[in-house]
Amino acid sequence: MKLGRLNHVGVATPSIERSVATYRETMGAEVVRDPFDLPAQGVRVCFVDTPNSQIELIEPLGADSPIVKFLERNPEGGQHHVCFEVPDIEAAHTWFDGKGCRILGPTRIGAHGTPIFFLHPKDMGGVLTEIMESPKQAH
Amino acid sequence: MKLGRLNHVGVATPSIERSVATYRETMGAEVVRDPFDLPAQGVRVCFVDTPNSQIELIEPLGADSPIVKFLERNPEGGQHHVCFEVPDIEAAHTWFDGKGCRILGPTRIGAHGTPIFFLHPKDMGGVLTEIMESPKQAH
């Protein structure tokens, strides 16, 4: 397997609205996608485009959202995960399993509508790492 | 100002050697640049290329390295900062200053040999944000 595109950096925030204002007004972001709920992951999501990648703003959706604890430790938000693309999620699952990586949860549909899973940060130098199948139309 | 390229994600590590092994063997990284010391920032640096961006591995250089405390809190390492490119560092400094952002330290030469500065995470939703002038030859 080859290291794929850095699809996005996941940034947890207590308020997508406030973070979008920061990226627009302070950082000059011009392409901000419409926010949407991703109930399967317990988050509300909003993508901010850079010329080569994206920032994925994630806000807790519901009290048992998996990012509630992160925001308790980091009340203003912060870098939560990185996401790399793979051409085939099943092949990637077999690959990482064979490397002895702990795969978090089942393969499921992610924020870009393609299958994803997460690798445990303890197997990735402390970095929670999302593995995402590339959208077919984009490449 | 427009939001520029996501030049890299800065990942702190107690051992560049171990992290490079992980990125090569587990993630399939094929292009890993030669590590080098950046005494002005108190870090040793190693870039791992993705097709569209880079992971910047940073290891403490000396006991007073600015990432020692981060690694005390995150002994296995973790996401430390994100870096966006700008066409002109002086214009960017004036822009962020005008936005009321706290700029950390003087403008100095960064790991890509171009001038950089950092924005305080409290002004960027908890994300330590590096602003870097684009290398002239790359664009």
GROMACS .gro file of N, CA and C in nm, chain A residues 50-130:
model
  243
   50THR      N    1  -0.899   2.401   0.135
   50THR     CA    2  -0.776   2.471   0.099
   50THR      C    3  -0.749   2.433  -0.047
   51PRO      N    4  -0.653   2.496  -0.113
   51PRO     CA    5  -0.632   2.461  -0.254
   51PRO      C    6  -0.596   2.315  -0.277
   52ASN      N    7  -0.542   2.248  -0.176
   52ASN     CA    8  -0.494   2.110  -0.196
   52ASN      C    9  -0.555   2.008  -0.102
   53SER      N   10  -0.635   2.052  -0.004
   53SER     CA   11  -0.685   1.959   0.097
   53SER      C   12  -0.807   2.024   0.164
   54GLN      N   13  -0.844   1.972   0.279
   54GLN     CA   14  -0.958   2.030   0.349
   54GLN      C   15  -0.935   2.027   0.500
   55ILE      N   16  -0.997   2.122   0.568
   55ILE     CA   17  -1.014   2.114   0.713
   55ILE      C   18  -1.156   2.063   0.737
   56GLU      N   19  -1.169   1.958   0.817
   56GLU     CA   20  -1.301   1.906   0.852
   56GLU      C   21  -1.335   1.952   0.993
   57LEU      N   22  -1.423   2.050   1.002
   57LEU     CA   23  -1.468   2.094   1.134
   57LEU      C   24  -1.572   1.995   1.185
   58ILE      N   25  -1.554   1.948   1.307
   58ILE     CA   26  -1.652   1.856   1.366
   58ILE      C   27  -1.697   1.908   1.502
   59GLU      N   28  -1.827   1.907   1.519
   59GLU     CA   29  -1.893   1.958   1.640
   59GLU      C   30  -1.972   1.842   1.700
   60PRO      N   31  -1.981   1.830   1.831
   60PRO     CA   32  -2.056   1.717   1.889
   60PRO      C   33  -2.203   1.718   1.843
   61LEU      N   34  -2.252   1.599   1.811
   61LEU     CA   35  -2.394   1.582   1.778
   61LEU      C   36  -2.449   1.486   1.882
   62GLY      N   37  -2.517   1.541   1.981
   62GLY     CA   38  -2.571   1.458   2.088
   62GLY      C   39  -2.472   1.443   2.203
   63ALA      N   40  -2.526   1.408   2.321
   63ALA     CA   41  -2.447   1.407   2.444
   63ALA      C   42  -2.346   1.293   2.446
   64ASP      N   43  -2.371   1.187   2.367
   64ASP     CA   44  -2.276   1.075   2.367
   64ASP      C   45  -2.185   1.079   2.245
   65SER      N   46  -2.168   1.198   2.190
   65SER     CA   47  -2.076   1.215   2.077
   65SER      C   48  -1.936   1.172   2.119
   66PRO      N   49  -1.863   1.104   2.029
   66PRO     CA   50  -1.727   1.061   2.065
   66PRO      C   51  -1.629   1.176   2.084
   67ILE      N   52  -1.668   1.299   2.047
   67ILE     CA   53  -1.572   1.410   2.065
   67ILE      C   54  -1.603   1.494   2.189
   68VAL      N   55  -1.703   1.452   2.268
   68VAL     CA   56  -1.735   1.528   2.390
   68VAL      C   57  -1.616   1.530   2.485
   69LYS      N   58  -1.553   1.414   2.503
   69LYS     CA   59  -1.439   1.408   2.597
   69LYS      C   60  -1.321   1.491   2.546
   70PHE      N   61  -1.299   1.484   2.414
   70PHE     CA   62  -1.191   1.565   2.355
   70PHE      C   63  -1.214   1.713   2.387
   71LEU      N   64  -1.339   1.757   2.374
   71LEU     CA   65  -1.368   1.900   2.397
   71LEU      C   66  -1.365   1.934   2.547
   72GLU      N   67  -1.388   1.835   2.632
   72GLU     CA   68  -1.371   1.862   2.775
   72GLU      C   69  -1.223   1.890   2.804
   73ARG      N   70  -1.135   1.814   2.737
   73ARG     CA   71  -0.991   1.835   2.757
   73ARG      C   72  -0.942   1.959   2.681
   74ASN      N   73  -1.010   1.991   2.571
   74ASN     CA   74  -0.969   2.103   2.485
   74ASN      C   75  -1.091   2.190   2.457
   75PRO      N   76  -1.130   2.272   2.554
   75PRO     CA   77  -1.259   2.343   2.544
   75PRO      C   78  -1.270   2.435   2.422
   76GLU      N   79  -1.157   2.483   2.372
   76GLU     CA   80  -1.165   2.572   2.255
   76GLU      C   81  -1.158   2.495   2.124
   77GLY      N   82  -1.143   2.363   2.136
   77GLY     CA   83  -1.126   2.281   2.016
   77GLY      C   84  -0.981   2.249   1.991
   78GLY      N   85  -0.955   2.180   1.879
   78GLY     CA   86  -0.817   2.148   1.845
   78GLY      C   87  -0.811   2.038   1.741
   79GLN      N   88  -0.687   2.006   1.701
   79GLN     CA   89  -0.665   1.903   1.600
   79GLN      C   90  -0.706   1.767   1.656
   80HIS      N   91  -0.795   1.700   1.587
   80HIS     CA   92  -0.854   1.575   1.637
   80HIS      C   93  -0.803   1.452   1.563
   81HIS      N   94  -0.792   1.459   1.430
   81HIS     CA   95  -0.744   1.344   1.353
   81HIS      C   96  -0.692   1.392   1.218
   82VAL      N   97  -0.619   1.301   1.149
   82VAL     CA   98  -0.584   1.324   1.009
   82VAL      C   99  -0.646   1.212   0.928
   83CYS      N  100  -0.672   1.239   0.800
   83CYS     CA  101  -0.738   1.139   0.715
   83CYS      C  102  -0.661   1.123   0.585
   84PHE      N  103  -0.621   1.000   0.557
   84PHE     CA  104  -0.552   0.967   0.433
   84PHE      C  105  -0.642   0.882   0.345
   85GLU      N  106  -0.631   0.904   0.214
   85GLU     CA  107  -0.712   0.827   0.118
   85GLU      C  108  -0.644   0.696   0.079
   86VAL      N  109  -0.726   0.597   0.052
   86VAL     CA  110  -0.681   0.470  -0.005
   86VAL      C  111  -0.772   0.439  -0.124
   87PRO      N  112  -0.722   0.362  -0.221
   87PRO     CA  113  -0.808   0.331  -0.337
   87PRO      C  114  -0.917   0.229  -0.304
   88ASP      N  115  -0.893   0.141  -0.205
   88ASP     CA  116  -0.987   0.030  -0.179
   88ASP      C  117  -0.989   0.004  -0.029
   89ILE      N  118  -1.103   0.031   0.034
   89ILE     CA  119  -1.108   0.023   0.181
   89ILE      C  120  -1.092  -0.120   0.231
   90GLU      N  121  -1.142  -0.218   0.157
   90GLU     CA  122  -1.130  -0.357   0.204
   90GLU      C  123  -0.985  -0.403   0.199
   91ALA      N  124  -0.916  -0.367   0.092
   91ALA     CA  125  -0.774  -0.401   0.082
   91ALA      C  126  -0.695  -0.331   0.193
   92ALA      N  127  -0.734  -0.207   0.223
   92ALA     CA  128  -0.665  -0.133   0.330
   92ALA      C  129  -0.690  -0.198   0.466
   93HIS      N  130  -0.813  -0.243   0.487
   93HIS     CA  131  -0.848  -0.309   0.613
   93HIS      C  132  -0.760  -0.433   0.632
   94THR      N  133  -0.748  -0.512   0.528
   94THR     CA  134  -0.665  -0.633   0.534
   94THR      C  135  -0.518  -0.596   0.560
   95TRP      N  136  -0.472  -0.491   0.493
   95TRP     CA  137  -0.334  -0.444   0.509
   95TRP      C  138  -0.305  -0.405   0.655
   96PHE      N  139  -0.390  -0.316   0.710
   96PHE     CA  140  -0.363  -0.266   0.846
   96PHE      C  141  -0.381  -0.376   0.950
   97ASP      N  142  -0.479  -0.463   0.926
   97ASP     CA  143  -0.498  -0.578   1.014
   97ASP      C  144  -0.370  -0.663   1.014
   98GLY      N  145  -0.316  -0.686   0.897
   98GLY     CA  146  -0.194  -0.766   0.884
   98GLY      C  147  -0.073  -0.699   0.950
   99LYS      N  148  -0.076  -0.565   0.962
   99LYS     CA  149   0.032  -0.492   1.028
   99LYS      C  150   0.016  -0.492   1.180
  100GLY      N  151  -0.095  -0.551   1.227
  100GLY     CA  152  -0.119  -0.554   1.371
  100GLY      C  153  -0.177  -0.426   1.426
  101CYS      N  154  -0.229  -0.338   1.340
  101CYS     CA  155  -0.290  -0.213   1.386
  101CYS      C  156  -0.427  -0.240   1.446
  102ARG      N  157  -0.457  -0.166   1.553
  102ARG     CA  158  -0.593  -0.173   1.608
  102ARG      C  159  -0.685  -0.085   1.525
  103ILE      N  160  -0.788  -0.147   1.469
  103ILE     CA  161  -0.884  -0.075   1.386
  103ILE      C  162  -1.005  -0.045   1.472
  104LEU      N  163  -1.042   0.085   1.476
  104LEU     CA  164  -1.147   0.129   1.568
  104LEU      C  165  -1.283   0.122   1.500
  105GLY      N  166  -1.369   0.034   1.549
  105GLY     CA  167  -1.506   0.025   1.498
  105GLY      C  168  -1.511  -0.042   1.363
  106PRO      N  169  -1.633  -0.062   1.314
  106PRO     CA  170  -1.652  -0.125   1.183
  106PRO      C  171  -1.623  -0.026   1.071
  107THR      N  172  -1.602  -0.079   0.952
  107THR     CA  173  -1.595   0.008   0.834
  107THR      C  174  -1.734   0.068   0.814
  108ARG      N  175  -1.739   0.199   0.797
  108ARG     CA  176  -1.868   0.267   0.786
  108ARG      C  177  -1.855   0.382   0.686
  109ILE      N  178  -1.970   0.441   0.653
  109ILE     CA  179  -1.969   0.550   0.555
  109ILE      C  180  -1.929   0.680   0.625
  110GLY      N  181  -1.832   0.748   0.569
  110GLY     CA  182  -1.781   0.871   0.631
  110GLY      C  183  -1.840   0.997   0.571
  111ALA      N  184  -1.779   1.108   0.604
  111ALA     CA  185  -1.836   1.239   0.570
  111ALA      C  186  -1.834   1.268   0.420
  112HIS      N  187  -1.751   1.196   0.346
  112HIS     CA  188  -1.748   1.216   0.200
  112HIS      C  189  -1.830   1.110   0.127
  113GLY      N  190  -1.905   1.029   0.205
  113GLY     CA  191  -1.993   0.931   0.142
  113GLY      C  192  -1.923   0.803   0.098
  114THR      N  193  -1.797   0.788   0.136
  114THR     CA  194  -1.723   0.666   0.103
  114THR      C  195  -1.688   0.594   0.233
  115PRO      N  196  -1.654   0.464   0.224
  115PRO     CA  197  -1.626   0.390   0.347
  115PRO      C  198  -1.496   0.434   0.414
  116ILE      N  199  -1.498   0.432   0.545
  116ILE     CA  200  -1.384   0.475   0.627
  116ILE      C  201  -1.369   0.382   0.748
  117PHE      N  202  -1.250   0.384   0.807
  117PHE     CA  203  -1.232   0.336   0.944
  117PHE      C  204  -1.120   0.416   1.007
  118PHE      N  205  -1.102   0.397   1.137
  118PHE     CA  206  -0.997   0.469   1.209
  118PHE      C  207  -0.892   0.372   1.262
  119LEU      N  208  -0.768   0.420   1.267
  119LEU     CA  209  -0.660   0.346   1.332
  119LEU      C  210  -0.634   0.407   1.470
  120HIS      N  211  -0.608   0.320   1.566
  120HIS     CA  212  -0.584   0.364   1.704
  120HIS      C  213  -0.461   0.455   1.708
  121PRO      N  214  -0.470   0.569   1.779
  121PRO     CA  215  -0.354   0.659   1.785
  121PRO      C  216  -0.229   0.592   1.843
  122LYS      N  217  -0.247   0.493   1.928
  122LYS     CA  218  -0.129   0.428   1.987
  122LYS      C  219  -0.048   0.352   1.882
  123ASP      N  220  -0.110   0.320   1.768
  123ASP     CA  221  -0.036   0.253   1.661
  123ASP      C  222   0.016   0.353   1.558
  124MET      N  223  -0.016   0.482   1.577
  124MET     CA  224   0.021   0.582   1.477
  124MET      C  225   0.087   0.704   1.543
  125GLY      N  226   0.176   0.677   1.640
  125GLY     CA  227   0.252   0.786   1.701
  125GLY      C  228   0.165   0.892   1.766
  126GLY      N  229   0.053   0.847   1.826
  126GLY     CA  230  -0.034   0.940   1.898
  126GLY      C  231  -0.133   1.014   1.811
  127VAL      N  232  -0.136   0.982   1.683
  127VAL     CA  233  -0.224   1.054   1.589
  127VAL      C  234  -0.343   0.964   1.553
  128LEU      N  235  -0.463   1.005   1.592
  128LEU     CA  236  -0.582   0.934   1.547
  128LEU      C  237  -0.591   0.947   1.395
  129THR      N  238  -0.594   0.835   1.325
  129THR     CA  239  -0.577   0.836   1.179
  129THR      C  240  -0.697   0.771   1.111
  130GLU      N  241  -0.762   0.849   1.026
  130GLU     CA  242  -0.876   0.798   0.950
  130GLU      C  243  -0.827   0.749   0.815
   0.00000   0.00000   0.00000
